[in-house]
mmCIF file of N, CA and C in Angstrom:
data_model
loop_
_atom_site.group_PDB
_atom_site.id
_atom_site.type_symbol
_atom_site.label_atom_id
_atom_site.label_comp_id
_atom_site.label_asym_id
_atom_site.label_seq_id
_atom_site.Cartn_x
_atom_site.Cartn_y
_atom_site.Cartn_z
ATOM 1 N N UNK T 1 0.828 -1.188 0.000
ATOM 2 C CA UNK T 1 0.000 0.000 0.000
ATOM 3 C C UNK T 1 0.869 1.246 0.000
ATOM 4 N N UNK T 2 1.836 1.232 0.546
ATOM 5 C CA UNK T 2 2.772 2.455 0.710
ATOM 6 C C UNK T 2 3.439 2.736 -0.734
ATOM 7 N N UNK T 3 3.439 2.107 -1.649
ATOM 8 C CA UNK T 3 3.927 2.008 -3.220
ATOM 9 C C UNK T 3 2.658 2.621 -3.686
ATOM 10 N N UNK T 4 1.364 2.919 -3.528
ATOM 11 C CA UNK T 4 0.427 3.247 -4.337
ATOM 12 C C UNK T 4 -0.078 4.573 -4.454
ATOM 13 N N UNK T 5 -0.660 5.341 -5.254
ATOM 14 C CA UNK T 5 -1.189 4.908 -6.039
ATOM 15 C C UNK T 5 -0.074 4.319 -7.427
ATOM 16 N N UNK T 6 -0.336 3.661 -8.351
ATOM 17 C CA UNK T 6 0.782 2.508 -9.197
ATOM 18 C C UNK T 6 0.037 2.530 -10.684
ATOM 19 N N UNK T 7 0.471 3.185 -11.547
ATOM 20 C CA UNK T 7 0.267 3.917 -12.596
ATOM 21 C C UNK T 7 0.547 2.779 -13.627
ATOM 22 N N UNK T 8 0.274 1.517 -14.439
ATOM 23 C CA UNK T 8 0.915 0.924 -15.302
ATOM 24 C C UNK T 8 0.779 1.764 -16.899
ATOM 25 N N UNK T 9 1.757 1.921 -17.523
ATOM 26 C CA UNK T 9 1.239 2.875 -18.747
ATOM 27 C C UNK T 9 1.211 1.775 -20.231
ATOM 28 N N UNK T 10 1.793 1.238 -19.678
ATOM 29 C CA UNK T 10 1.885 -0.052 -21.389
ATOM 30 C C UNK T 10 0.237 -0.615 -20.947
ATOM 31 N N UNK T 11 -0.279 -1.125 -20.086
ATOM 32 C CA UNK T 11 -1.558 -1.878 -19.857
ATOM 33 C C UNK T 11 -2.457 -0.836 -19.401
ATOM 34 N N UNK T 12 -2.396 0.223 -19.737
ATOM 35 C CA UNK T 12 -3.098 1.001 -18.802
ATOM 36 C C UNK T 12 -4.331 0.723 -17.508
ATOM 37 N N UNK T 13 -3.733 0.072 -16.480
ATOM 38 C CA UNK T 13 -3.980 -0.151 -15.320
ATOM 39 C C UNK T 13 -3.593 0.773 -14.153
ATOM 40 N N UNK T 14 -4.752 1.372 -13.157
ATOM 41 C CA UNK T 14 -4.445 2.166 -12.158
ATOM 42 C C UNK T 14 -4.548 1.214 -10.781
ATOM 43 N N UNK T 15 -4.014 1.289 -10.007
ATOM 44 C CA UNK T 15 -4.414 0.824 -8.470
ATOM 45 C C UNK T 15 -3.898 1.940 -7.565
ATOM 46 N N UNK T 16 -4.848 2.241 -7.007
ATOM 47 C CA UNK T 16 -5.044 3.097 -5.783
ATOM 48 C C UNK T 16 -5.788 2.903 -4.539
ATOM 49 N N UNK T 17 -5.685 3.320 -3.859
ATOM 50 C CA UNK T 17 -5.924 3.190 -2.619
ATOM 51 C C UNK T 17 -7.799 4.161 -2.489
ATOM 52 N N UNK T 18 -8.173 3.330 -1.507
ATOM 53 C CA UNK T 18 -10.203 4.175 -2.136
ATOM 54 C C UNK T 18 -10.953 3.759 -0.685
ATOM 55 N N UNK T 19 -11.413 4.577 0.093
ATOM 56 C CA UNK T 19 -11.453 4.264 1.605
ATOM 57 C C UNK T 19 -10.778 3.324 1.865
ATOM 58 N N UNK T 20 -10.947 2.509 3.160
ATOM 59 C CA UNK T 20 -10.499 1.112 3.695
ATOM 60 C C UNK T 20 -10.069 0.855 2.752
ATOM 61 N N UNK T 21 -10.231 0.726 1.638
ATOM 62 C CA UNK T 21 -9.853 -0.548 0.204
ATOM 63 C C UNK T 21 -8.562 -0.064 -0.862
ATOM 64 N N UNK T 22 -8.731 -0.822 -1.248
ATOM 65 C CA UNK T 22 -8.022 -1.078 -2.773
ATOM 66 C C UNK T 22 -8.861 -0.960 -3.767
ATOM 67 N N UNK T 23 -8.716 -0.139 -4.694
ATOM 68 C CA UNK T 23 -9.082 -0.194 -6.127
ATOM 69 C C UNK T 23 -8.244 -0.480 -7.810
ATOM 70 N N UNK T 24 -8.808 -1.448 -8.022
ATOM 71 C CA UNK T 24 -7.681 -1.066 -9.563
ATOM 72 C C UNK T 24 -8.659 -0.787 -10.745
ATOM 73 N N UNK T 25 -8.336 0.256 -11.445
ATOM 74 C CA UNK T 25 -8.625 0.603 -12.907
ATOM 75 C C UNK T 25 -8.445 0.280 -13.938
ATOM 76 N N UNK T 26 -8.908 -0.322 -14.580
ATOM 77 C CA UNK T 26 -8.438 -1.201 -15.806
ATOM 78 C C UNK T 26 -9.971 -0.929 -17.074
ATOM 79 N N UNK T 27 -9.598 -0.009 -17.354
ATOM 80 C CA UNK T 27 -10.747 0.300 -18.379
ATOM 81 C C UNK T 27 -10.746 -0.605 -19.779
ATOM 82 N N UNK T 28 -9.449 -0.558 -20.174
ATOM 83 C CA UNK T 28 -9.144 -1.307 -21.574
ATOM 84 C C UNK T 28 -9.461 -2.385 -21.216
ATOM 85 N N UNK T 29 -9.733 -3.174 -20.267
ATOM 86 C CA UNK T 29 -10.060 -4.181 -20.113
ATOM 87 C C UNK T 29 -11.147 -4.974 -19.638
ATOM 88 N N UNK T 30 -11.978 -3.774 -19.804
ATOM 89 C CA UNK T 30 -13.226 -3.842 -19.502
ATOM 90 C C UNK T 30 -13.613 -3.823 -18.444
ATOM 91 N N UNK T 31 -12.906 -3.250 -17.000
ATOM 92 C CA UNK T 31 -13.405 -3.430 -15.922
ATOM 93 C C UNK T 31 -13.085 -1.954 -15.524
ATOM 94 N N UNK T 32 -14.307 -1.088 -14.951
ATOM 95 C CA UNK T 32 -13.902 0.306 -14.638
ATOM 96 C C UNK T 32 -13.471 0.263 -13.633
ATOM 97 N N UNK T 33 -14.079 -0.320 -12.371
ATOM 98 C CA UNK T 33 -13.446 -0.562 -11.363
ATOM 99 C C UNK T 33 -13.712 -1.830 -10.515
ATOM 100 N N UNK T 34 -12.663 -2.235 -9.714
ATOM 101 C CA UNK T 34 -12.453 -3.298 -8.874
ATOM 102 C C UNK T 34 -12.384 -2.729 -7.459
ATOM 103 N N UNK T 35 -12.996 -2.824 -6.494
ATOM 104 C CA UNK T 35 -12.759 -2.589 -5.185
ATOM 105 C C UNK T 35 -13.095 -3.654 -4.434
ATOM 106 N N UNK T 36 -11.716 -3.677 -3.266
ATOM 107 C CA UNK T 36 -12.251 -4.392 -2.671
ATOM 108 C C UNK T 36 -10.993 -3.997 -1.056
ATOM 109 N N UNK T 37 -11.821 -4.856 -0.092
ATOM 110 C CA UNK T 37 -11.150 -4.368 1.361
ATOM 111 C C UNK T 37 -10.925 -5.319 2.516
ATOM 112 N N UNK T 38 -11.006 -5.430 3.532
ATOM 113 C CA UNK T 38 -10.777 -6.834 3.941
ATOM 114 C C UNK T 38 -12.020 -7.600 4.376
ATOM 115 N N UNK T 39 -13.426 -7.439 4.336
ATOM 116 C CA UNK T 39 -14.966 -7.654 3.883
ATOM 117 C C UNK T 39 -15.370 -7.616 3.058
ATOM 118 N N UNK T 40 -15.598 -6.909 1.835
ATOM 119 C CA UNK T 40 -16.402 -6.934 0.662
ATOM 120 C C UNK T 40 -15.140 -6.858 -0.388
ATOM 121 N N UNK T 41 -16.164 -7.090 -1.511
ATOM 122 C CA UNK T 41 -15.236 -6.655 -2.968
ATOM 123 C C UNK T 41 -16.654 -6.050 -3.708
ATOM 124 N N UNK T 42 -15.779 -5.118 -4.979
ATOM 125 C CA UNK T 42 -17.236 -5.177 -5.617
ATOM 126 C C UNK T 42 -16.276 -4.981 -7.203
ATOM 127 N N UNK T 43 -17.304 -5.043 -8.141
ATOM 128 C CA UNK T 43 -16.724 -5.340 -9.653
ATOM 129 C C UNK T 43 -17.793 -4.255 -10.414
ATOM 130 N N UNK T 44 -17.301 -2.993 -10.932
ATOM 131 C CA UNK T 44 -18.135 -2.239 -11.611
ATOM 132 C C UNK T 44 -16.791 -2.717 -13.384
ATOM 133 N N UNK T 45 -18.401 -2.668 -14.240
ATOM 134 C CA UNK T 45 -17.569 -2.917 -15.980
ATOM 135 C C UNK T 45 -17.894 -2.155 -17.091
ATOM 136 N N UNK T 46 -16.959 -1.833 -17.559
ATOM 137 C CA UNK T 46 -17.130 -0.606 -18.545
ATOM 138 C C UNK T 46 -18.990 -0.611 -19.487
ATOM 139 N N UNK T 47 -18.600 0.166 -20.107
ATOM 140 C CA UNK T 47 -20.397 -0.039 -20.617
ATOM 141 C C UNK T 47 -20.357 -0.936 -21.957
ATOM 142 N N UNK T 48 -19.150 -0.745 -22.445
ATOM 143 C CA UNK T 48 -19.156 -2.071 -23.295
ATOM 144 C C UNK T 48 -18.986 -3.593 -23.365
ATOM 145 N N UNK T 49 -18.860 -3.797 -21.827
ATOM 146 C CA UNK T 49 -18.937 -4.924 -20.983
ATOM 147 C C UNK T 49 -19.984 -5.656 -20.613
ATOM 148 N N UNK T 50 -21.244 -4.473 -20.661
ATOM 149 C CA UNK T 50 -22.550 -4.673 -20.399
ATOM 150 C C UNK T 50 -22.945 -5.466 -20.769
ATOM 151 N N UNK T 51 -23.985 -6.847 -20.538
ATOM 152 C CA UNK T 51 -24.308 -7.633 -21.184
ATOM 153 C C UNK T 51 -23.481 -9.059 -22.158
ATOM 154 N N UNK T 52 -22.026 -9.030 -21.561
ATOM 155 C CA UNK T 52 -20.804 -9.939 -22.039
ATOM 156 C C UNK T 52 -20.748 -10.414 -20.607
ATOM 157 N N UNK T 53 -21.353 -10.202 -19.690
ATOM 158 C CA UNK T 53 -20.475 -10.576 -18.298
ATOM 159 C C UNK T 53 -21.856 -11.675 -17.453
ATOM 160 N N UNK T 54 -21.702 -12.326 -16.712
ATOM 161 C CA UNK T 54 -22.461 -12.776 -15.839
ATOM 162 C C UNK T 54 -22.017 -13.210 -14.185
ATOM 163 N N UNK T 55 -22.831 -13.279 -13.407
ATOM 164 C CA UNK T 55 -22.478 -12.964 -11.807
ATOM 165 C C UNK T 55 -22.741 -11.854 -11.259
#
């Protein structure tokens, strides 16, 4: 956590830090965001993801 927020620029992937939690950004990859903390997680997906995904 002390390394973050962690910028990847070839994959464009973000992870940062987001209350209690962890978040990573990964848009190109269809996932806007990932959070999660030491209780929950949650999975938000780009809008062109919509309807490709199940769970």
């Amino acid at each position: 956590i002390s390394n973050l927020p962690h910028h990847h620029l070839k994959a464009k992937i973000q992870i940062r830090p987001k209350g209690k939690g962890i978040s990573v950004y990964a848009p190109s990859q269809g996932l806007q965001e990932v959070y999660f903390d030491k209780n929950s997680w949650t999975v938000k997906v780009v809008d062109w993801m919509k309807g490709k995904t199940c769970g």
